[in-house]
Amino acid sequence: MSSRVWIVTQLRDGELHPASREAIVAGRALAEALGTTADAVVMGSAVNEVAAGVASLGVSAVRVADRAELGDYVPGPYTETLLAGVADGGPEFLVFPHTYQSVDYMARVAHGWGAAVLSEVVSFAPDDEGLAWVRPILEGKLQARVRLRGEGPVVVSVQSGAFTPAEAAAETATIESQSGPAELVAERELLGIEDAGGDTVDLSAANMIVSVGRGIGGPDRMSLIEDLAAALGAEIGASRPVIDNGWLPRDRQIGSSGQTVAPKLYLAVGISGAIQHLVGMKGSGCTVAINKDPGAPIFNVSDYGIVGDLFEVVPAVTKALQESA
Amino acid sequence: MKIAVCLKQVPDTEARLRISRDGTWIEEEDLSFVINESDECALEEALQIREAEGGEVVVFSLGPQRVQESLRKALALGADRAVHLNDAAFVGGDPVATARALGAAIAGEECDLVLTGSQSDDLGWGVTASLVAGHLGMAHAWLVMGVALDIQSRQVRVVREMEAGKNEIFRLAIPAVLEVQAGINHPRYATLKGIMQAKRKEIKAVAAADLDLDESVVGAAGSRVEILSVSFPDTGAGATMIEGDPAAAAAALVGKLRTEARVL
Ligand SMILES: Cc1cc2nc3c(=O)[nH]c(=O)nc-3n(C[C@H](O)[C@H](O)[C@H](O)COP(=O)(O)OP(=O)(O)OC[C@H]3O[C@@H](n4cnc5c(N)ncnc54)[C@H](O)[C@@H]3O)c2cc1C
Ligand SMILES: Nc1ncnc2c1ncn2[C@@H]1O[C@H](COP(=O)(O)O)[C@@H](O)[C@H]1O
């Protein structure tokens, strides 16, 4: 019996990307809900070892496309390989990790396959009428329950952190080689990799971080944050919009496209708490949020929260620290 | 150079959000609407390319009547023309249905480059523009943080964001769809002159029939993904909230950090 769910894993630096382990768990759960099994797809060059590792992660088969053209990621060859695979193997669902690489090409796979797209899923559960899927909307301020209608294939991506990563089990799945198109043409000519920020500040070792978000409104009031950081002896970090607007340099950015930090104390000021920010700071010891919106998602992941205007609260905290020093 | 830009109008979520009475979206009456952040960066990138190379910038937006305001703004910023995909049949589309309509509209224009955002700030699918690229049969790149065009060779050098503070760099042949990430540039402000000039620029309304699209393949009818309900996320364990005026709350916080959390 062939599996109706295929999990399309992703590699990074020749190894399984951690988000792939989460996608595998999501794909297995989906297969169970649908009464089928889940296969994993591994694409790359010289990936025998990775494929063997994936075979122990609770899937029923591993489909391996191992060829030189898949060594460096380029969307065209990855898309064409998968399209050849699904035409041959007939799954209904492709499950991807919601990563910078996988999202880059999964829509091309969906287009070629004629599939519906359901991106950034955080959970799904059966109800009276089938499966209801949950995904964030409005930058994580709300979430939507959505349903798939009609017949036909579906491409799903699962958000990082939403599913517990798969652990190796005793049983191992069969490994099959996946034939692809005879010729794969890379439409991108890769030139290199660069540091986005000029790695001058390493926040990963910081003990305390005062992190500032769009709520600061502009660069002119940044001294409030500097004073608080000085009173604590903390480093300054920021959410992405602060960087994008040029209010602080890029090497201060925390989150999925910035640095990952784990300080003892993380003070989030005027930051709403979007998932791309949270993945960069969720390892923090104690998190404090200062935000004027009591519904801001950042409060859900914080230890202490103050609802208020940062322009009043931050100077007050600085003063309280100075007075109690 | 003819450059198409996809602009989505989205609610400004600075405001407090309320869930609509039928539970499937937010109350739009409370909100103001803006151009999606990364789309505004795409427009800025397009205007800079036109300023360097000459040519034309045409903006495309699918949405209700209010979208005209955003298109007018884009024209004031310097776009030459606008196409408004304005048809009740387009409403409620999932990314596949929306991309089908956008793709058909852009295909009619024979563009050298299509610039879009990477992700809409409301629905946040992150895939619509790549699906458009599929319809156009063009190469694409998601999360673009740098564009350098070489007209002679008809190639573009693209900087694409990767994880953890890295960028990858590659070359692509144009025409291509480049999905710009917020932060690639700092979008300009409209000038009075620009606003005056925009009044005379064209906003062309396009309906499904104009694109030879059957109403069954666009909008809600053409979508396989349907929103059942929206809600505020679970609060989880949540924070210990510290009440009081700023001074009292600040003193209480410092006390707790010192004696409870022991991080000071
Ligand atoms: C591919 C991709 C990668 C990304 N990578 C990152 C990343 O690495 N890091 C990152 O941070 N984001 C990243 N983002 C962006 C992310 O999705 C959010 O848009 C961003 O984190 C929001 O930043 P923010 O919380 O500062 O702004 P907003 O969401 O606008 O929140 C501002 C907050 O400030 C509060 N506020 C406003 N005024 C005041 C005041 N006077 N007093 C108190 N509170 C106030 C508001 O209530 C609100 O909660 C990425 C997005 C994408 C699509
Ligand atoms: N209704 C629309 N009108 C114009 N462009 C759109 C529309 N929806 C999506 N886009 C474009 O597609 C990008 C990705 O959107 P999304 O897939 O919703 O995250 C956006 O940044 C826009 O550039």
XYZ file of C-alpha atoms and ligand atoms in Angstrom:
665
model
C 0.000 0.000 0.000
C 1.410 3.361 -0.864
C 1.436 6.218 1.596
C -0.954 9.095 1.026
C 1.219 11.480 3.041
C 4.782 12.360 2.063
C 6.965 14.454 4.297
C 9.465 16.472 2.315
C 12.472 16.816 4.583
C 15.086 19.513 4.294
C 18.797 19.286 4.894
C 21.141 21.975 6.152
C 24.906 21.662 5.829
C 24.496 18.030 4.821
C 22.413 17.070 7.840
C 18.737 16.852 8.582
C 17.412 20.339 9.352
C 15.859 20.342 12.848
C 12.549 21.605 11.416
C 12.390 18.399 9.337
C 11.981 16.355 12.512
C 8.962 18.434 13.434
C 7.483 18.089 9.949
C 7.923 14.324 10.249
C 5.891 14.231 13.458
C 3.209 16.428 11.892
C 3.122 14.232 8.779
C 2.867 11.065 10.828
C -0.023 12.531 12.845
C -1.731 13.586 9.622
C -1.325 10.110 8.168
C -2.832 8.616 11.285
C -5.804 10.992 11.140
C -6.364 9.999 7.501
C -5.911 6.296 8.114
C -2.825 6.005 5.966
C 0.932 5.913 6.377
C 3.600 8.538 5.852
C 6.728 8.361 3.710
C 9.637 10.766 3.927
C 11.400 12.293 0.937
C 15.100 13.107 1.131
C 16.645 15.163 -1.673
C 20.290 16.045 -1.974
C 23.662 14.778 -3.052
C 25.425 11.952 -1.188
C 22.602 11.671 1.327
C 22.763 7.967 2.201
C 23.548 8.604 5.799
C 20.817 11.204 6.274
C 18.323 8.891 4.588
C 19.288 6.086 6.950
C 18.703 8.419 9.881
C 15.298 9.455 8.573
C 14.379 5.785 8.179
C 14.425 5.470 11.968
C 12.031 8.375 12.563
C 8.790 6.438 12.349
C 7.986 6.757 8.671
C 6.933 3.833 6.529
C 9.381 4.425 3.681
C 12.112 6.868 2.753
C 12.190 8.023 -0.849
C 15.623 9.228 -1.759
C 16.582 11.414 -4.692
C 20.369 11.420 -4.547
C 22.070 13.256 -7.380
C 24.682 15.913 -7.906
C 22.186 18.474 -9.249
C 20.435 18.444 -5.877
C 23.583 19.131 -3.873
C 23.035 22.877 -3.585
C 19.446 23.936 -3.195
C 17.891 25.580 -6.257
C 14.081 25.627 -6.527
C 13.789 24.348 -10.118
C 15.555 20.993 -9.699
C 13.901 20.372 -6.326
C 10.486 21.174 -7.769
C 10.957 18.990 -10.843
C 12.226 16.080 -8.773
C 9.219 16.217 -6.473
C 6.769 16.602 -9.341
C 8.195 13.493 -10.973
C 7.919 11.714 -7.644
C 4.293 12.583 -6.952
C 3.264 11.748 -10.509
C 4.755 8.332 -9.960
C 3.869 7.661 -6.317
C 0.473 9.282 -6.024
C 0.384 10.856 -2.558
C -2.384 13.280 -1.554
C -0.439 15.434 0.879
C 3.071 16.836 0.808
C 4.159 18.120 4.222
C 7.070 20.586 4.348
C 8.770 22.358 7.224
C 7.909 26.071 7.055
C 11.494 27.201 6.486
C 13.227 29.755 4.292
C 14.254 27.031 1.877
C 11.134 24.890 1.743
C 8.654 27.755 1.410
C 10.798 29.135 -1.420
C 9.811 26.257 -3.683
C 6.772 24.539 -2.237
C 4.385 26.883 -4.058
C 6.070 25.913 -7.331
C 5.442 22.275 -6.473
C 1.817 23.107 -5.655
C 1.425 24.948 -8.931
C 2.880 22.125 -11.013
C 0.865 19.532 -9.137
C -2.411 21.497 -9.149
C -2.518 21.384 -5.375
C -4.124 23.541 -2.710
C -1.664 25.294 -0.399
C -1.977 25.452 3.353
C 1.085 27.173 4.779
C 2.356 27.672 8.324
C 0.043 25.209 10.020
C 0.438 24.947 13.807
C -2.062 22.154 14.462
C -4.913 20.144 12.996
C -7.659 18.045 14.478
C -10.566 16.039 13.155
C -14.077 17.385 13.739
C -17.530 16.393 12.439
C -16.747 17.385 8.899
C -13.144 16.327 8.499
C -9.935 18.039 9.492
C -9.778 21.585 10.821
C -6.363 23.205 10.546
C -5.044 26.089 12.625
C -2.592 28.716 11.388
C -1.575 32.181 12.588
C -2.885 35.277 10.824
C -2.286 39.001 11.255
C 1.319 38.370 12.307
C 0.336 36.015 15.098
C -2.096 38.388 16.740
C -4.914 36.021 15.788
C -5.248 32.487 14.517
C -7.569 31.036 11.927
C -9.233 27.624 11.753
C -9.416 26.598 8.143
C -10.874 23.714 6.190
C -9.936 22.102 2.905
C -12.725 21.646 0.408
C -13.046 19.536 -2.658
C -10.813 16.860 -4.079
C -7.197 16.988 -5.088
C -3.687 17.174 -3.736
C -2.561 19.474 -0.934
C 0.748 21.051 -0.004
C 1.130 21.848 3.694
C 3.917 23.539 5.632
C 4.230 23.292 9.409
C 5.506 26.090 11.563
C 8.708 25.546 13.529
C 8.123 24.846 17.191
C 4.547 23.635 16.746
C 5.267 19.901 16.766
C 7.636 17.929 18.996
C 10.637 16.788 16.939
C 10.735 13.091 16.019
C 13.112 10.837 17.959
C 14.773 7.777 16.533
C 12.812 4.565 17.057
C 13.903 0.932 16.957
C 12.220 0.093 13.671
C 13.634 1.325 10.437
C 11.752 2.017 7.254
C 12.658 0.784 3.815
C 14.737 3.098 1.676
C 13.759 3.437 -1.972
C 15.414 5.471 -4.602
C 13.222 8.025 -6.272
C 13.802 8.473 -9.942
C 13.481 11.989 -11.262
C 13.563 13.710 -14.621
C 16.546 12.852 -16.811
C 17.719 16.423 -16.863
C 17.601 18.995 -14.100
C 18.349 22.594 -14.945
C 19.299 25.075 -12.234
C 17.741 28.445 -12.990
C 19.875 30.130 -10.335
C 23.608 30.508 -10.679
C 24.811 30.416 -7.081
C 27.500 32.975 -6.285
C 28.011 32.685 -2.558
C 26.836 33.273 0.985
C 27.337 36.404 3.076
C 26.613 37.611 6.598
C 23.568 39.842 6.591
C 24.541 41.912 9.580
C 28.285 42.046 9.665
C 28.594 39.920 12.811
C 30.024 42.613 15.019
C 27.760 42.065 18.004
C 27.295 38.587 19.408
C 24.169 38.616 21.533
C 24.127 34.869 21.999
C 26.359 35.062 25.064
C 24.614 38.076 26.629
C 23.434 37.656 30.183
C 20.680 40.219 29.929
C 19.019 41.775 26.905
C 16.672 44.720 26.615
C 14.915 44.182 23.318
C 13.021 46.942 21.589
C 10.218 46.698 19.055
C 8.250 48.855 16.680
C 6.415 50.341 19.680
C 9.373 52.690 20.188
C 8.050 54.523 17.138
C 11.338 55.910 15.853
C 15.014 56.353 16.588
C 14.655 59.579 18.567
C 13.447 57.912 21.766
C 16.049 55.138 21.719
C 17.825 56.757 24.676
C 15.065 55.384 26.923
C 16.130 51.893 25.949
C 19.826 52.722 26.263
C 19.266 54.060 29.785
C 17.379 50.942 30.833
C 20.062 48.696 29.347
C 22.759 50.691 31.123
C 20.936 50.442 34.454
C 20.778 46.661 34.045
C 24.157 46.182 32.433
C 22.276 44.601 29.528
C 22.846 44.383 25.784
C 20.315 45.926 23.412
C 18.439 43.732 20.975
C 15.543 44.465 18.643
C 12.722 43.035 16.597
C 12.992 43.117 12.860
C 10.976 46.271 12.048
C 13.345 48.329 14.217
C 16.206 47.122 12.044
C 14.303 47.358 8.764
C 13.493 50.980 9.558
C 17.147 51.684 10.218
C 16.623 52.639 13.876
C 19.294 50.135 14.998
C 21.951 48.210 13.043
C 21.125 44.757 11.655
C 23.437 42.944 14.066
C 20.949 43.733 16.883
C 18.126 41.732 15.309
C 16.742 38.791 17.253
C 14.614 36.111 15.627
C 14.445 33.636 12.793
C 16.392 35.854 10.435
C 18.582 37.358 13.142
C 20.348 36.057 16.204
C 19.199 33.354 18.589
C 19.679 34.337 22.192
C 19.216 32.745 25.610
C 19.927 35.371 28.265
C 19.053 35.028 31.933
C 16.758 38.052 31.575
C 14.982 39.170 28.377
C 13.015 42.386 28.521
C 10.736 42.850 25.497
C 9.652 46.459 25.108
C 6.996 47.354 22.529
C 7.307 43.955 20.829
C 4.120 42.112 19.876
C 5.545 38.586 19.937
C 5.360 37.280 16.357
C 6.610 33.705 15.917
C 9.643 34.845 13.906
C 10.713 36.880 16.905
C 9.851 34.252 19.510
C 11.976 31.531 17.901
C 15.010 33.710 18.533
C 14.411 34.295 22.248
C 12.343 31.403 23.556
C 15.376 29.949 25.335
C 15.574 32.975 27.640
C 15.487 32.329 31.387
C 13.144 35.045 32.586
C 11.115 37.092 30.112
C 9.463 40.405 30.893
C 7.093 42.145 28.479
C 6.125 45.794 28.486
C 3.350 46.509 25.998
C 0.328 48.776 25.827
C -1.841 46.036 24.325
C -3.002 43.514 26.965
C -3.739 41.062 24.131
C -0.206 41.109 22.697
C 0.972 37.492 22.184
C 4.309 38.310 23.862
C 2.541 38.141 27.238
C 1.759 34.462 26.608
C 5.426 33.556 26.631
C 6.534 35.956 29.364
C 7.057 35.453 33.078
C 6.132 39.010 34.023
C 4.106 41.561 32.163
C 3.292 45.221 32.512
C 0.496 46.669 30.388
C 1.267 50.295 29.782
C 2.836 52.980 27.671
C 6.512 52.153 27.303
C 7.365 55.845 27.332
C 6.147 55.944 30.927
C 6.965 52.441 32.103
C 10.530 52.162 30.801
C 11.849 55.318 32.537
C 10.083 54.184 35.716
C 11.826 50.802 35.593
C 15.168 52.484 34.949
C 14.583 54.727 37.950
C 13.508 51.824 40.174
C 16.675 49.940 39.222
C 18.879 52.946 39.953
C 17.186 53.559 43.286
C 17.422 49.975 44.426
C 21.013 49.497 43.289
C 12.078 47.920 -18.592
C 8.494 47.207 -17.762
C 8.042 46.273 -14.129
C 4.885 44.885 -12.565
C 4.425 45.320 -8.820
C 1.886 43.383 -6.739
C 0.410 45.407 -3.922
C -1.979 44.025 -1.358
C -3.960 46.334 0.837
C -4.033 45.071 4.426
C -5.532 46.254 7.710
C -3.282 48.408 9.848
C -3.001 46.176 12.880
C -1.643 48.862 15.166
C -5.291 49.213 16.187
C -6.908 46.907 18.725
C -8.452 44.031 16.784
C -12.005 42.812 17.280
C -13.422 39.626 15.838
C -16.310 40.171 13.422
C -19.796 39.094 14.384
C -19.809 36.008 12.172
C -16.488 34.990 13.700
C -14.669 34.427 10.406
C -12.635 37.649 10.209
C -11.899 40.874 12.073
C -14.243 43.834 12.293
C -13.041 45.944 9.391
C -15.073 49.010 10.306
C -12.643 49.739 13.147
C -9.609 49.668 10.924
C -7.629 51.746 8.547
C -5.936 50.091 5.584
C -2.391 50.381 4.329
C -0.158 48.918 1.631
C 1.372 45.667 2.868
C 4.827 46.463 4.260
C 6.929 44.228 2.017
C 4.855 45.264 -1.017
C 5.684 48.896 -0.351
C 9.352 47.873 -0.400
C 8.741 46.071 -3.713
C 7.304 49.279 -5.165
C 10.284 51.280 -3.886
C 12.669 48.793 -5.495
C 10.748 49.050 -8.781
C 10.848 52.853 -8.725
C 14.594 52.818 -8.111
C 15.132 50.460 -11.033
C 13.002 52.637 -13.314
C 14.913 55.708 -12.205
C 18.172 53.996 -13.134
C 17.081 52.228 -16.321
C 13.970 54.006 -17.548
C 10.734 52.247 -18.348
C 7.385 51.803 -16.727
C 6.069 50.629 -13.345
C 2.574 49.118 -13.319
C 0.990 48.210 -9.979
C -1.560 45.407 -9.590
C -3.884 44.907 -6.671
C -6.737 42.499 -6.133
C -9.314 43.614 -3.618
C -12.490 45.580 -2.942
C -13.218 49.200 -3.825
C -11.140 50.574 -0.919
C -7.996 49.222 -2.620
C -8.163 52.256 -4.928
C -6.835 54.376 -2.093
C -3.664 52.276 -1.923
C -3.321 52.249 -5.683
C -3.657 56.030 -5.698
C -0.918 56.176 -3.093
C 1.319 53.978 -5.243
C 0.708 56.314 -8.172
C 1.591 59.277 -5.960
C 4.821 57.530 -4.982
C 5.683 57.311 -8.673
C 4.067 54.260 -10.282
C 2.945 55.000 -13.837
C -0.284 53.017 -14.014
C -2.461 50.814 -11.853
C -4.578 47.756 -12.531
C -7.298 47.045 -10.004
C -8.614 43.481 -10.031
C -12.029 44.535 -8.867
C -14.826 41.994 -9.087
C -17.096 40.485 -6.446
C -16.021 37.145 -7.901
C -12.428 37.714 -6.711
C -13.406 38.049 -3.043
C -12.368 35.402 -0.512
C -9.713 33.727 -2.615
C -7.119 31.360 -1.223
C -3.574 31.830 -2.566
C -4.224 29.547 -5.534
C -7.332 31.454 -6.626
C -5.792 34.880 -5.988
C -2.626 33.962 -7.875
C -4.659 32.691 -10.819
C -6.272 36.105 -11.214
C -3.097 38.106 -10.585
C -1.160 35.848 -12.929
C -3.699 36.328 -15.720
C -3.697 40.108 -15.293
C 0.103 40.390 -15.277
C 0.495 37.988 -18.192
C -1.413 40.499 -20.309
C 1.324 43.078 -19.816
C 4.539 41.334 -20.957
C 6.752 42.519 -18.104
C 10.530 42.227 -17.775
C 10.346 41.954 -14.029
C 7.646 41.299 -11.452
C 8.296 42.633 -7.963
C 6.097 41.566 -5.074
C 6.212 41.283 -1.315
C 7.179 38.069 0.431
C 4.266 37.765 2.745
C 0.995 39.554 3.403
C 0.642 40.967 6.891
C -2.960 39.769 7.180
C -3.232 36.239 5.768
C 0.496 35.631 5.658
C 0.460 32.665 3.282
C 3.889 33.535 1.910
C 3.130 31.700 -1.339
C 0.857 33.822 -3.524
C 3.648 35.481 -5.487
C 5.453 32.179 -6.156
C 2.175 30.810 -7.496
C 1.935 33.877 -9.735
C 5.436 33.033 -10.971
C 4.144 29.575 -11.834
C 1.378 31.062 -13.978
C 3.837 33.370 -15.693
C 6.353 30.571 -16.213
C 9.075 32.741 -14.685
C 11.823 31.939 -12.216
C 11.244 33.427 -8.792
C 12.916 34.053 -5.460
C 11.280 34.462 -2.043
C 12.694 36.766 0.672
C 14.767 38.989 -1.584
C 17.048 41.437 0.245
C 18.990 42.796 -2.714
C 18.413 43.319 -6.453
C 21.115 44.415 -8.915
C 20.029 44.413 -12.514
C 22.312 44.061 -15.506
C 20.270 45.173 -18.479
C 22.899 44.148 -21.046
C 22.956 40.491 -20.067
C 19.305 40.533 -18.923
C 20.355 39.076 -15.622
C 19.714 40.073 -12.085
C 21.950 39.474 -9.082
C 19.735 38.564 -6.172
C 20.503 38.559 -2.454
C 18.146 36.207 -0.679
C 17.702 35.947 3.050
C 18.473 32.625 4.695
C 18.219 31.590 8.309
C 20.302 32.960 11.155
C 21.666 36.145 9.697
C 22.992 34.726 6.420
C 22.175 35.729 2.865
C 22.668 33.707 -0.288
C 23.584 35.392 -3.539
C 22.768 34.172 -7.027
C 22.111 35.262 -10.575
C 18.848 34.785 -12.439
C 17.774 35.541 -15.974
C 14.880 37.965 -16.374
C 11.917 38.009 -16.694
C 11.597 36.808 -13.112
C 9.391 37.276 -10.073
C 11.325 38.745 -7.154
C 9.509 38.572 -3.829
C 10.961 41.321 -1.731
C 11.384 41.105 2.030
C 10.678 44.109 4.262
C 13.921 45.898 5.065
C 15.452 45.708 1.578
C 15.102 49.500 1.327
C 13.437 52.454 3.020
C 10.336 53.358 1.008
C 10.029 57.012 0.049
C 7.223 59.344 1.074
C 4.814 60.836 -1.401
C 5.453 64.440 -2.384
C 2.768 67.031 -3.013
C 3.757 67.007 -6.659
C 3.428 63.251 -6.753
C -0.017 63.407 -5.189
C -1.144 65.977 -7.750
C 0.252 63.940 -10.653
C -1.395 60.776 -9.363
C -4.806 62.311 -9.915
C -4.247 62.178 -13.653
C -2.874 58.625 -13.768
C -4.931 55.672 -14.833
C -6.429 53.020 -12.537
C -7.834 50.364 -14.818
C -10.527 48.125 -13.331
C -10.388 44.516 -14.429
C -13.061 41.880 -13.827
C -12.829 38.101 -14.119
C -14.456 38.183 -17.559
C -11.816 40.644 -18.810
C -9.183 38.045 -17.965
C -11.156 35.216 -19.577
C -11.461 33.606 -16.182
C -14.608 31.781 -15.245
C -16.045 32.957 -11.929
C -15.820 29.398 -10.647
C -11.996 29.414 -10.676
C -11.369 32.655 -8.760
C -12.300 34.031 -5.338
C -14.069 31.874 -2.788
C -15.616 29.681 -5.512
C -12.196 28.816 -6.899
C -10.623 28.174 -3.504
C -10.084 24.928 -1.689
C -9.065 26.622 1.545
C -11.816 28.246 3.570
C -11.595 30.113 6.887
C -14.027 28.627 9.415
C -13.314 30.976 12.301
C -10.677 33.247 13.781
C -9.744 33.598 17.432
C -7.142 35.042 19.739
C -4.358 32.523 20.378
C -4.419 30.484 23.592
C -2.885 32.437 26.378
C -0.903 29.420 27.561
C 0.506 29.778 31.045
C 0.734 33.524 30.549
C 2.669 36.114 32.451
C 2.217 37.278 36.008
C 0.765 40.688 35.288
C 2.047 43.526 37.403
C -0.558 46.209 38.004
C -0.370 49.764 39.219
C 0.794 53.117 37.928
C 4.139 53.111 36.132
C 6.212 53.882 39.238
C 4.489 51.268 41.389
C 4.571 48.631 38.643
C 8.245 49.335 37.977
C 9.152 49.012 41.659
C 7.160 45.795 41.945
C 8.823 44.388 38.825
C 12.322 45.141 40.079
C 11.411 43.533 43.416
C 10.174 40.378 41.706
C 13.211 40.151 39.434
C 15.416 40.409 42.484
C 13.661 38.141 44.984
C 11.397 35.846 42.932
C 13.208 35.313 39.639
C 16.615 36.115 41.167
C 18.012 37.420 37.915
C 19.348 40.732 39.242
C 10.530 35.462 6.716
C 10.375 36.393 7.871
C 11.414 36.519 8.771
C 11.290 37.341 9.886
N 12.308 37.401 10.769
C 12.159 38.126 11.891
C 13.194 38.172 12.881
O 14.271 37.590 12.735
N 12.977 38.894 13.998
C 11.802 39.578 14.222
O 11.662 40.204 15.286
N 10.827 39.573 13.297
C 10.982 38.868 12.143
N 9.995 38.887 11.204
C 8.866 39.843 11.369
C 7.782 39.354 12.302
O 6.845 38.604 11.559
C 7.035 40.546 12.927
O 6.539 41.381 11.906
C 7.916 41.381 13.856
O 8.570 40.548 14.792
C 7.074 42.406 14.585
O 7.908 43.273 15.305
P 7.334 44.125 16.515
O 6.756 43.227 17.545
O 8.402 45.062 16.959
O 6.231 45.042 15.810
P 4.657 44.975 15.895
O 4.142 43.623 15.633
O 4.171 46.113 15.089
O 4.366 45.261 17.438
C 4.602 46.487 18.066
C 4.102 46.324 19.487
O 4.382 47.523 20.221
C 3.281 47.822 21.059
N 3.319 49.253 21.303
C 3.136 50.256 20.412
N 3.273 51.447 21.022
C 3.562 51.188 22.325
C 3.790 52.012 23.468
N 3.793 53.350 23.384
N 4.015 51.405 24.655
C 4.019 50.055 24.751
N 3.809 49.230 23.717
C 3.576 49.794 22.513
C 2.067 47.373 20.266
O 0.982 47.094 21.165
C 2.590 46.104 19.586
O 2.337 44.952 20.361
C 10.106 38.079 10.082
C 9.060 37.965 9.167
C 9.190 37.145 8.063
C 8.048 37.044 7.107
N -4.811 40.563 -3.266
C -3.555 40.796 -3.683
N -3.294 41.805 -4.554
C -2.032 42.047 -4.971
N -0.967 41.332 -4.561
C -1.167 40.325 -3.693
C -2.460 39.993 -3.209
N -2.338 38.951 -2.357
C -1.028 38.647 -2.308
N -0.315 39.465 -3.101
C 1.153 39.481 -3.299
O 1.681 38.238 -2.860
C 2.577 38.430 -1.766
C 2.471 37.263 -0.806
O 1.177 37.245 -0.228
P 0.700 36.036 0.715
O 0.875 34.782 -0.039
O -0.736 36.341 1.056
O 1.552 36.062 1.951
C 2.191 39.778 -1.173
O 3.292 40.365 -0.508
C 1.777 40.552 -2.426
O 2.886 41.107 -3.098
